[in-house]
mmCIF file of C-alpha atoms and ligand atoms in Angstrom:
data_model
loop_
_atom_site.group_PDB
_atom_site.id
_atom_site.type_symbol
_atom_site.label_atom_id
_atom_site.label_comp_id
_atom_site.label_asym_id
_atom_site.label_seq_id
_atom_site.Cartn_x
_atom_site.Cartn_y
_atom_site.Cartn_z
ATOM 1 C CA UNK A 88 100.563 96.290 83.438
ATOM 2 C CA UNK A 89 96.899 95.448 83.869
ATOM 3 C CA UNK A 90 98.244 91.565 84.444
ATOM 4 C CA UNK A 91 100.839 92.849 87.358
ATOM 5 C CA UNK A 92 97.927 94.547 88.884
ATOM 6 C CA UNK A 93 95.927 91.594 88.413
ATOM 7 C CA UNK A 94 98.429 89.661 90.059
ATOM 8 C CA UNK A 95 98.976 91.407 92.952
ATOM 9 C CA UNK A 96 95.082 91.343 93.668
ATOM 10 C CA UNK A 97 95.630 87.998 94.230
ATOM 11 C CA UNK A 98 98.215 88.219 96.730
ATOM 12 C CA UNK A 99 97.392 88.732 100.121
ATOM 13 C CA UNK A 100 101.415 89.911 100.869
ATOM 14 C CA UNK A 101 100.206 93.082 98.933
ATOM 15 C CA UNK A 102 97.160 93.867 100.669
ATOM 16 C CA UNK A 103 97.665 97.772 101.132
ATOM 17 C CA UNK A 104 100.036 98.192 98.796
ATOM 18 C CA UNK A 105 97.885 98.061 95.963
ATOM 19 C CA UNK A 106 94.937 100.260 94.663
ATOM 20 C CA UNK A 107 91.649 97.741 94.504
ATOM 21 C CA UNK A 108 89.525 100.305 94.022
ATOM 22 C CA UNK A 109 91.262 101.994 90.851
ATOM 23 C CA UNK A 110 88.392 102.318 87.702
ATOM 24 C CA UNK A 111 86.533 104.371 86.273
ATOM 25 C CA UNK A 112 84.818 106.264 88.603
ATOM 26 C CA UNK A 113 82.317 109.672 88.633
ATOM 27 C CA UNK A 114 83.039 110.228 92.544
ATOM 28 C CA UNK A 115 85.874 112.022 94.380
ATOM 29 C CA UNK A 116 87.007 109.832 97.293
ATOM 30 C CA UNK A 117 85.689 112.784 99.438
ATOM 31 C CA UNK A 118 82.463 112.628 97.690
ATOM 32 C CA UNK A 119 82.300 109.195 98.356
ATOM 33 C CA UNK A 120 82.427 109.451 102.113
ATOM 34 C CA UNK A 121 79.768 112.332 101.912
ATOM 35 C CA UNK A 122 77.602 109.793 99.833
ATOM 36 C CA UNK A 123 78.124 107.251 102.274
ATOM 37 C CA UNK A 124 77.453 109.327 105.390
ATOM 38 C CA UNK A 125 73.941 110.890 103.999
ATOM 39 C CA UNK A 126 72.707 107.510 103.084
ATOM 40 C CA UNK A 127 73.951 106.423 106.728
ATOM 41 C CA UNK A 128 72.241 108.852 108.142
ATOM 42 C CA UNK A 129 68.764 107.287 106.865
ATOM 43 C CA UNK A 130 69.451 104.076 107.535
ATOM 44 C CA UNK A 131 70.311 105.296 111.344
ATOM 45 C CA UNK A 132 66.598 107.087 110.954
ATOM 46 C CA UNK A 133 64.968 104.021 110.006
ATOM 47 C CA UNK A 134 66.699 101.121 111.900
ATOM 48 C CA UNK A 135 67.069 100.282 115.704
ATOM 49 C CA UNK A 136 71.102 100.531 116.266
ATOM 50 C CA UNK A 137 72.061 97.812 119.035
ATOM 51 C CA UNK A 138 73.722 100.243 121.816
ATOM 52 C CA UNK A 139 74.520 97.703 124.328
ATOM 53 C CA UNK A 140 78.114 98.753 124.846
ATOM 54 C CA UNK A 141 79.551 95.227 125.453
ATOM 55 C CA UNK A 142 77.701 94.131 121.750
ATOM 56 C CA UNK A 143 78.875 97.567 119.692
ATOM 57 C CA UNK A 144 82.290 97.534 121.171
ATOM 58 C CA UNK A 145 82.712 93.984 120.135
ATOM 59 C CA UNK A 146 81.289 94.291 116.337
ATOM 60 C CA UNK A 147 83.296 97.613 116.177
ATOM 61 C CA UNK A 148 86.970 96.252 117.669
ATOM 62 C CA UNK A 149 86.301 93.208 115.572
ATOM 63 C CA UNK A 150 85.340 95.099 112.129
ATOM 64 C CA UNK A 151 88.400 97.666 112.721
ATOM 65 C CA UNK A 152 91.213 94.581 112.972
ATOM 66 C CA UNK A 153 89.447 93.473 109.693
ATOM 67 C CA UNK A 154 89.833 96.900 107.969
ATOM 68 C CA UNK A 155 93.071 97.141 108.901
ATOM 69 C CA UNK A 156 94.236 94.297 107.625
ATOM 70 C CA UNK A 157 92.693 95.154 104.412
ATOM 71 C CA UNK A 158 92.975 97.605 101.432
ATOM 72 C CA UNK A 159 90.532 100.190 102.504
ATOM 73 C CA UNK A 160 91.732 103.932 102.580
ATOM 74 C CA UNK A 161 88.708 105.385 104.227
ATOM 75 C CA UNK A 162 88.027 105.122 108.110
ATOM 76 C CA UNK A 163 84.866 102.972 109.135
ATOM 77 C CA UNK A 164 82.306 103.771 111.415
ATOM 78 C CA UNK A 165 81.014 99.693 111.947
ATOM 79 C CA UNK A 166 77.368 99.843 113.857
ATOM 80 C CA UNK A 167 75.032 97.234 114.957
ATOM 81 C CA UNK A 168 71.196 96.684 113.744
ATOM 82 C CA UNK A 169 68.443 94.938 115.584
ATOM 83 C CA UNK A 170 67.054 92.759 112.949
ATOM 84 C CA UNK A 171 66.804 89.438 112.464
ATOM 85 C CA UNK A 172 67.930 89.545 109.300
ATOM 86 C CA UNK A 173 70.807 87.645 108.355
ATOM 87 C CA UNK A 174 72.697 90.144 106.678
ATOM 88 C CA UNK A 175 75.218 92.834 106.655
ATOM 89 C CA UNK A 176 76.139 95.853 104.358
ATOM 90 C CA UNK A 177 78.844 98.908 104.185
ATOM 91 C CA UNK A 178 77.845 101.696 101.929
ATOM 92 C CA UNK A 179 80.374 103.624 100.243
ATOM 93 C CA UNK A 180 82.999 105.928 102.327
ATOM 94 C CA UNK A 181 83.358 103.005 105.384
ATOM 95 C CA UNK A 182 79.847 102.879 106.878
ATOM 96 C CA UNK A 183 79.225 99.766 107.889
ATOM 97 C CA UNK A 184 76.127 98.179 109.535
ATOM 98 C CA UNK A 185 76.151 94.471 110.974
ATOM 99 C CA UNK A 186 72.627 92.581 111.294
ATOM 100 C CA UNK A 187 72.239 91.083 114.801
ATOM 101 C CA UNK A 188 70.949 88.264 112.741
ATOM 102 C CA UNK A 189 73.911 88.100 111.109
ATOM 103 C CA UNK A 190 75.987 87.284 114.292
ATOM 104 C CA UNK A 191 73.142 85.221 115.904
ATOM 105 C CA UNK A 192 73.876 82.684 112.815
ATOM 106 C CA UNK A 193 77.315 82.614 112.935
ATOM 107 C CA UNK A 194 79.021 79.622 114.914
ATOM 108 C CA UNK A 195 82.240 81.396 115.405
ATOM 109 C CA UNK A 196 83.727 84.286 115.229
ATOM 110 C CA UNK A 197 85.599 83.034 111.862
ATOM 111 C CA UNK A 198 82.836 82.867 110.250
ATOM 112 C CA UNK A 199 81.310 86.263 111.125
ATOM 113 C CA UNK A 200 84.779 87.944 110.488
ATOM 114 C CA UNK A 201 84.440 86.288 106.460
ATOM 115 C CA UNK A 202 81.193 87.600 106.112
ATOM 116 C CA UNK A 203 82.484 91.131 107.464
ATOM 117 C CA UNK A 204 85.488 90.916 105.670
ATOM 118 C CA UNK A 205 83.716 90.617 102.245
ATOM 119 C CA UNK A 206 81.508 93.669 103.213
ATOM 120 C CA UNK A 207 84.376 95.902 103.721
ATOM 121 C CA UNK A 208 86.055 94.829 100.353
ATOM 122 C CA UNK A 209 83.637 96.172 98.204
ATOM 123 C CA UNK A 210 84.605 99.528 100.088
ATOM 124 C CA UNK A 211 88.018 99.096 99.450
ATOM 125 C CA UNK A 212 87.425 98.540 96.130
ATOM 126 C CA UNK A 213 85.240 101.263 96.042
ATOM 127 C CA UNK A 214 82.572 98.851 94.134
ATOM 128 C CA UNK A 215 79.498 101.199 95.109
ATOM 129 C CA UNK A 216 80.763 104.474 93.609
ATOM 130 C CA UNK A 217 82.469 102.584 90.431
ATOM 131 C CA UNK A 218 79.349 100.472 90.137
ATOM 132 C CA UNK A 219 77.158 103.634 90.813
ATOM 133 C CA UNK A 220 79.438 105.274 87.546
ATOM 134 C CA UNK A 221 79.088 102.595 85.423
ATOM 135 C CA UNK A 222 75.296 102.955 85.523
ATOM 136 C CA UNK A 223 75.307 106.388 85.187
ATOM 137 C CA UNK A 224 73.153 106.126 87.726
ATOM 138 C CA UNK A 225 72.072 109.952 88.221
ATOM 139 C CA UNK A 226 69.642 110.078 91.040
ATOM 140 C CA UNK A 227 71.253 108.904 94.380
ATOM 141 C CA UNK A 228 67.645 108.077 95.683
ATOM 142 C CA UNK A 229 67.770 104.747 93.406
ATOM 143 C CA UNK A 230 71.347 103.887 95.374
ATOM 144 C CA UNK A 231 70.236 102.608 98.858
ATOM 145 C CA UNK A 232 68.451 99.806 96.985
ATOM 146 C CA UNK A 233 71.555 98.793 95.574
ATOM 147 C CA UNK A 234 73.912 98.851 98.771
ATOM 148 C CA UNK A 235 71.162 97.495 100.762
ATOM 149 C CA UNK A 236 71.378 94.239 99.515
ATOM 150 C CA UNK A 237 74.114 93.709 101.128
ATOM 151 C CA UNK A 238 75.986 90.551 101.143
ATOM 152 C CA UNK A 239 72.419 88.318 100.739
ATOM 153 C CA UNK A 240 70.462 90.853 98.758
ATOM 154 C CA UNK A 241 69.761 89.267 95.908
ATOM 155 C CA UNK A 242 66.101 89.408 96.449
ATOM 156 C CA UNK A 243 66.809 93.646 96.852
ATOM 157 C CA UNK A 244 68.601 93.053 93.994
ATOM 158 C CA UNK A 245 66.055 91.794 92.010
ATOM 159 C CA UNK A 246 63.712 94.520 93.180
ATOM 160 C CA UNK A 247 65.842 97.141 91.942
ATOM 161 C CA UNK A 248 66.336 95.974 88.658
ATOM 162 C CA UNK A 249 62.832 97.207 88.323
ATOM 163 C CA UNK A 250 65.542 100.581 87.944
ATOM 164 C CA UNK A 251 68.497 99.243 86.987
ATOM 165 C CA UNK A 252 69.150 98.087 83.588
ATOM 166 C CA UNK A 253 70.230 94.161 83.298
ATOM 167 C CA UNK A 254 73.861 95.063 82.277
ATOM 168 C CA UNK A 255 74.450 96.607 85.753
ATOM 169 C CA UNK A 256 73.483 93.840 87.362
ATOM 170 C CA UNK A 257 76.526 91.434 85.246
ATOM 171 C CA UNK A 258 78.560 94.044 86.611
ATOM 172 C CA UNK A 259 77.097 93.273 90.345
ATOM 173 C CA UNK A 260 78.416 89.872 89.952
ATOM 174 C CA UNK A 261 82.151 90.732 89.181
ATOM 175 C CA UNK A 262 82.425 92.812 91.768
ATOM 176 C CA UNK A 263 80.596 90.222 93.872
ATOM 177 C CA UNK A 264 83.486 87.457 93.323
ATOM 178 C CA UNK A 265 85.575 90.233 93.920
ATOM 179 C CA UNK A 266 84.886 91.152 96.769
ATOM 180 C CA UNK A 267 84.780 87.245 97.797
ATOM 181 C CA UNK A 268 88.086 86.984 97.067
ATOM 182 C CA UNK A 269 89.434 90.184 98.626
ATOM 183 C CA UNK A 270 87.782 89.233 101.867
ATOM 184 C CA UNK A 271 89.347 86.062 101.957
ATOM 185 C CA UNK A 272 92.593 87.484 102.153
ATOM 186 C CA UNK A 273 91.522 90.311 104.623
ATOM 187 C CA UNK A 274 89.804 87.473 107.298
ATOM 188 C CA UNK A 275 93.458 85.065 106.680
ATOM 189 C CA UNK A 276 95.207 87.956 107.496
ATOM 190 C CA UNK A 277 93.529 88.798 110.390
ATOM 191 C CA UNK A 278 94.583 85.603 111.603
ATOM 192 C CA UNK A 279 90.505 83.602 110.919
ATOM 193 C CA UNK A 280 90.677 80.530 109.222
ATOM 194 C CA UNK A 281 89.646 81.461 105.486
ATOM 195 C CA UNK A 282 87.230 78.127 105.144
ATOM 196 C CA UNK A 283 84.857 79.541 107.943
ATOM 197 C CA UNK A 284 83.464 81.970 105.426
ATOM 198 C CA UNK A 285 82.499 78.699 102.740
ATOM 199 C CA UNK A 286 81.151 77.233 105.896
ATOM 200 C CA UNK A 287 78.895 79.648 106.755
ATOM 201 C CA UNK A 288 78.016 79.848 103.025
ATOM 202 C CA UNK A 289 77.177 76.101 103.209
ATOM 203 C CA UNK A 290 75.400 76.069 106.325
ATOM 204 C CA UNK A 291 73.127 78.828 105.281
ATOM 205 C CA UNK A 292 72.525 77.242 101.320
ATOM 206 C CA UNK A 293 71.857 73.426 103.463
ATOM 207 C CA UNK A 294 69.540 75.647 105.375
ATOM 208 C CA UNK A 295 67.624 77.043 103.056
ATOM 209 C CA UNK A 296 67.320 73.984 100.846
ATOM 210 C CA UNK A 297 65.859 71.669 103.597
ATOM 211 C CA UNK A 298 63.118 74.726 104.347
ATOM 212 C CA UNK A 299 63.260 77.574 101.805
ATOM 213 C CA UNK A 300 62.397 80.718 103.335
ATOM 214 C CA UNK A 301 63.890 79.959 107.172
ATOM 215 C CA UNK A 302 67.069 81.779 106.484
ATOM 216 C CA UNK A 303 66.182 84.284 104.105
ATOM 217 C CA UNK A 304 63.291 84.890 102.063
ATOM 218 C CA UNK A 305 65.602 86.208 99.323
ATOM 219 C CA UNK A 306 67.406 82.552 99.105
ATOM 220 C CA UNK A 307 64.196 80.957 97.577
ATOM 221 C CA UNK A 308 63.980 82.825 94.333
ATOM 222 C CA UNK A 309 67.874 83.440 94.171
ATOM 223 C CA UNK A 310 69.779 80.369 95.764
ATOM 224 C CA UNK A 311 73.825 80.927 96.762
ATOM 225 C CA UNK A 312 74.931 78.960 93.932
ATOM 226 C CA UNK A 313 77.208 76.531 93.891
ATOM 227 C CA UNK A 314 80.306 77.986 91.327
ATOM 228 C CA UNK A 315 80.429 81.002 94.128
ATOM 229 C CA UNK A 316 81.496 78.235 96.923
ATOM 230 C CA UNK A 317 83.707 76.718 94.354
ATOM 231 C CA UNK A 318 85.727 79.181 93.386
ATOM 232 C CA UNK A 319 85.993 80.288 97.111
ATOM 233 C CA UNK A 320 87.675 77.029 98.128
ATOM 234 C CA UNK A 321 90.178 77.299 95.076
ATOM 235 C CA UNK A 322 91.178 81.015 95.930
ATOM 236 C CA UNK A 323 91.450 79.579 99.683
ATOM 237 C CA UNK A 324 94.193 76.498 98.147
ATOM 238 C CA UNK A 325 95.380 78.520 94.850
ATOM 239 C CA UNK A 326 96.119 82.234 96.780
ATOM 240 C CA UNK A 327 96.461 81.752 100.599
ATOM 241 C CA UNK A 328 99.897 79.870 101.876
ATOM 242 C CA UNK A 329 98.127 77.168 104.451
ATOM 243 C CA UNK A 330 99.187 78.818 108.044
ATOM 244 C CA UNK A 331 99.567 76.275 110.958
ATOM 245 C CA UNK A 332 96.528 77.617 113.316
ATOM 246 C CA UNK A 333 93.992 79.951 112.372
ATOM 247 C CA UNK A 334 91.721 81.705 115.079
ATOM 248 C CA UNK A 335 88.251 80.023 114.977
ATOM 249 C CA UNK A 336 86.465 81.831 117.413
ATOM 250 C CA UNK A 337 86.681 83.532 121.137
ATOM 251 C CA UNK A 338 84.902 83.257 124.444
ATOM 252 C CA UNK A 339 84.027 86.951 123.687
ATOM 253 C CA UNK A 340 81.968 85.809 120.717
ATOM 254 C CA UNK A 341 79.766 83.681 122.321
ATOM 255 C CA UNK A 342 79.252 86.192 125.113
ATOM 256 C CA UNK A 343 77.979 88.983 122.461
ATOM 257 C CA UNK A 344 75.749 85.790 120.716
ATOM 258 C CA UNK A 345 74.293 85.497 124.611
ATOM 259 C CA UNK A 346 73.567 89.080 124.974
ATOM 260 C CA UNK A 347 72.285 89.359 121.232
ATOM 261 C CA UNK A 348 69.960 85.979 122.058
ATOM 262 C CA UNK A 349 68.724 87.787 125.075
ATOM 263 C CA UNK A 350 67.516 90.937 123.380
ATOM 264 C CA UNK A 351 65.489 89.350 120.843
ATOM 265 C CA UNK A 352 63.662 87.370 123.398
ATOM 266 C CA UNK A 353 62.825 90.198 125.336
ATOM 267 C CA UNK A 354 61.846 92.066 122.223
ATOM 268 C CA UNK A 355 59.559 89.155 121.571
ATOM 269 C CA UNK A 356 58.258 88.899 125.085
ATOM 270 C CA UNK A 357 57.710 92.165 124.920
ATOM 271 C CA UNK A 358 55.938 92.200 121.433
ATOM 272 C CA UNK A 359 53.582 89.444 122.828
ATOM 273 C CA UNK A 360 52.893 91.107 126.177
ATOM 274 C CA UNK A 361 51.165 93.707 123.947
ATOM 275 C CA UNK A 362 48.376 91.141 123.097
ATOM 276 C CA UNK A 363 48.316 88.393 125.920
ATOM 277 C CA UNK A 364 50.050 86.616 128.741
ATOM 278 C CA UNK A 365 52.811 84.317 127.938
ATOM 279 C CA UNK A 366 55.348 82.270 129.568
ATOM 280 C CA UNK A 367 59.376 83.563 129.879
ATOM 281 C CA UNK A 368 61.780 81.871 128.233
ATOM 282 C CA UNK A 369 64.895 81.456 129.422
ATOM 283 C CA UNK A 370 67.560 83.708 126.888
ATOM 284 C CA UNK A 371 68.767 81.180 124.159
ATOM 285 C CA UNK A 372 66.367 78.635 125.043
ATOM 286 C CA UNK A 373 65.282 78.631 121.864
ATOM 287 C CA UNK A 374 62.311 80.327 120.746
ATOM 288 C CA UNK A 375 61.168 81.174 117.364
ATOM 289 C CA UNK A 376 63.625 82.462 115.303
ATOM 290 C CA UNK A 377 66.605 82.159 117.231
ATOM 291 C CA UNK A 378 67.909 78.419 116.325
ATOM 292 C CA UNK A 379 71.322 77.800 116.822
ATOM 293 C CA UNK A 380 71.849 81.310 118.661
ATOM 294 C CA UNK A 381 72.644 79.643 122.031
ATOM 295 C CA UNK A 382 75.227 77.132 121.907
ATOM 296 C CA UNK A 383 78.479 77.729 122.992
ATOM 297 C CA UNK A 384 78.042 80.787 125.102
ATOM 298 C CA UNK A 385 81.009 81.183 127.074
ATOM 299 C CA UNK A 386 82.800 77.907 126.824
ATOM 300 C CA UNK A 387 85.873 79.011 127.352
ATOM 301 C CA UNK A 388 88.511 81.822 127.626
ATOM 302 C CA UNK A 389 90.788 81.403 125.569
ATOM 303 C CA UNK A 390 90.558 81.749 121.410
ATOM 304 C CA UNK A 391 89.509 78.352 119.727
ATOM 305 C CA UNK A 392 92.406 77.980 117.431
ATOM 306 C CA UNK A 393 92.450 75.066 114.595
ATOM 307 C CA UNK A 394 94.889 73.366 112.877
ATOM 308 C CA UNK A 395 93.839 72.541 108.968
ATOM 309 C CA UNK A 396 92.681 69.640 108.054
ATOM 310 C CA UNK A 397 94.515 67.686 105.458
ATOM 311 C CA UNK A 398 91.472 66.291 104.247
ATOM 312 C CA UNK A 399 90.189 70.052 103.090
ATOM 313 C CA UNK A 400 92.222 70.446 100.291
HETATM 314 ZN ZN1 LIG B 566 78.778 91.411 98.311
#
């Protein structure tokens, strides 16, 4: 029984037709959402939400075609922060919050999507609430630190070990490959190529290792490691039946990336203004902290579609 259901995790013909999130777990489905919805609510308090209709409908329509094609049973409300951050986390009950930095990174919408996609798996598996039970965790005020990390957090992690004993954190990692390998199958049934989310994971670790701390601070004392991109590209060959285009990434992307780029330079015009004169830079024209967040913009109209190379497998 456990080996059927084991099975059909793995198989991406199923998604919706089996329960992910099934385990032990303290919290009602409706308590979940309630959870999830108070903790949104602070994180609404404390961050900037991106409201530039063009950029939230985007990260929204994109997120929903995601969750549909996946095994979550809640509804998701999918927002946008103004951070640099490159990061993105749902808390429990489908509320889901997208860095900017997050997108500014990404080279394609593929990429973003996998990144996405792994987020709302550990929703549909419900790994907050079951992870939350297994802890016995008691006070909900030690739970943000947890779901905050988010799909980089290890460095949020760490800090909340400081609370959490070490056994929870083995847990964390189960649930992490999990949720790798649920997302996989949610972003290749969306229609993404399922190798854009190990690219971004190598782009980011290649990153990092020529100048720790440019990324993420986190990725210097907790480096992506290497077994986690492995076992990504064997669930892409072992699970998902090679398709003959995937979607890569859309003209619609790159416009969002250009409207993203051009709110953090403003913000930072605007932070320096506060102190002295300084010159205007052109949006994506690269200034600090934005590399790589203006190529592309608006190449072309139609979805960049890509046939697999041979050589991947
Ligand atoms: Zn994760």
């Amino acid at each position: 029984m456990s080996l059927f259901a084991a099975d059909k995790k793995k198989d991406p013909d199923e998604i919706g037709n089996r329960d992910v999130g099934k385990g032990v777990n303290f919290y009602s489905i409706e308590k979940e959402i309630a959870l999830g919805k108070g903790l949104a609510q602070q994180v609404e308090k404390q961050a900037k939400i991106v409201d530039e209709p063009v950029i939230a409908e985007y990260v929204n329509r994109l997120g929903q075609n995601l969750v549909r094609n996946s095994d979550a049973k809640v509804p998701f409300t999918i927002k946008v922060i103004d951070t640099e951050d490159v990061n993105a986390f749902a808390l429990p009950g489908g509320f889901f919050f997208v860095n900017s930095g997050l997108i500014l990174k990404a080279d394609s919408e593929a990429e973003l999507a996998g990144v996405m996609a792994h987020e709302i798996a550990h929703v549909a598996a419900r790994h907050g609430t079951r992870q939350a039970t297994r802890g016995e965790i008691a006070q909900l005020s030690t739970i943000p630190l947890i779901f905050l990390g988010g799909w980089t957090g290890y460095g949020i992690r760490q800090a909340a070990s400081v609370f959490i004993p070490v056994g929870f954190l083995s847990f964390q990692r189960g649930f992490e490959s999990e949720a790798d390998m649920l997302g996989l199958q949610y972003m290749y049934k969306s229609g993404y190529d399922p190798g854009a989310f190990v690219d971004f994971f190598e782009k980011i670790q290649s990153a990092e290792k020529k100048k720790p701390g440019t990324m993420s601070k986190v990725f210097s004392t907790h480096p992506l490691t290497e077994d986690r991109i492995e076992t990504a590209q064997k669930n892409i060959q072992e699970l998902l039946k090679e398709r003959p285009e995937y979607v890569i990434t859309t003209s619609e992307f790159n416009d969002v990336k250009f409207r993203l780029a051009a709110l953090h330079n403003k913000r930072q015009i605007d932070n320096k203004d506060l102190n002295r004169p300084t010159l205007r830079k052109a949006p994506g024209s690269g200034s600090s902290g934005d590399a790589g967040s203006d190529k592309g913009a608006g190449d072309d109209d139609r979805p960049t579609l890509k046939r697999r190379p041979d050589q991947f497998r």
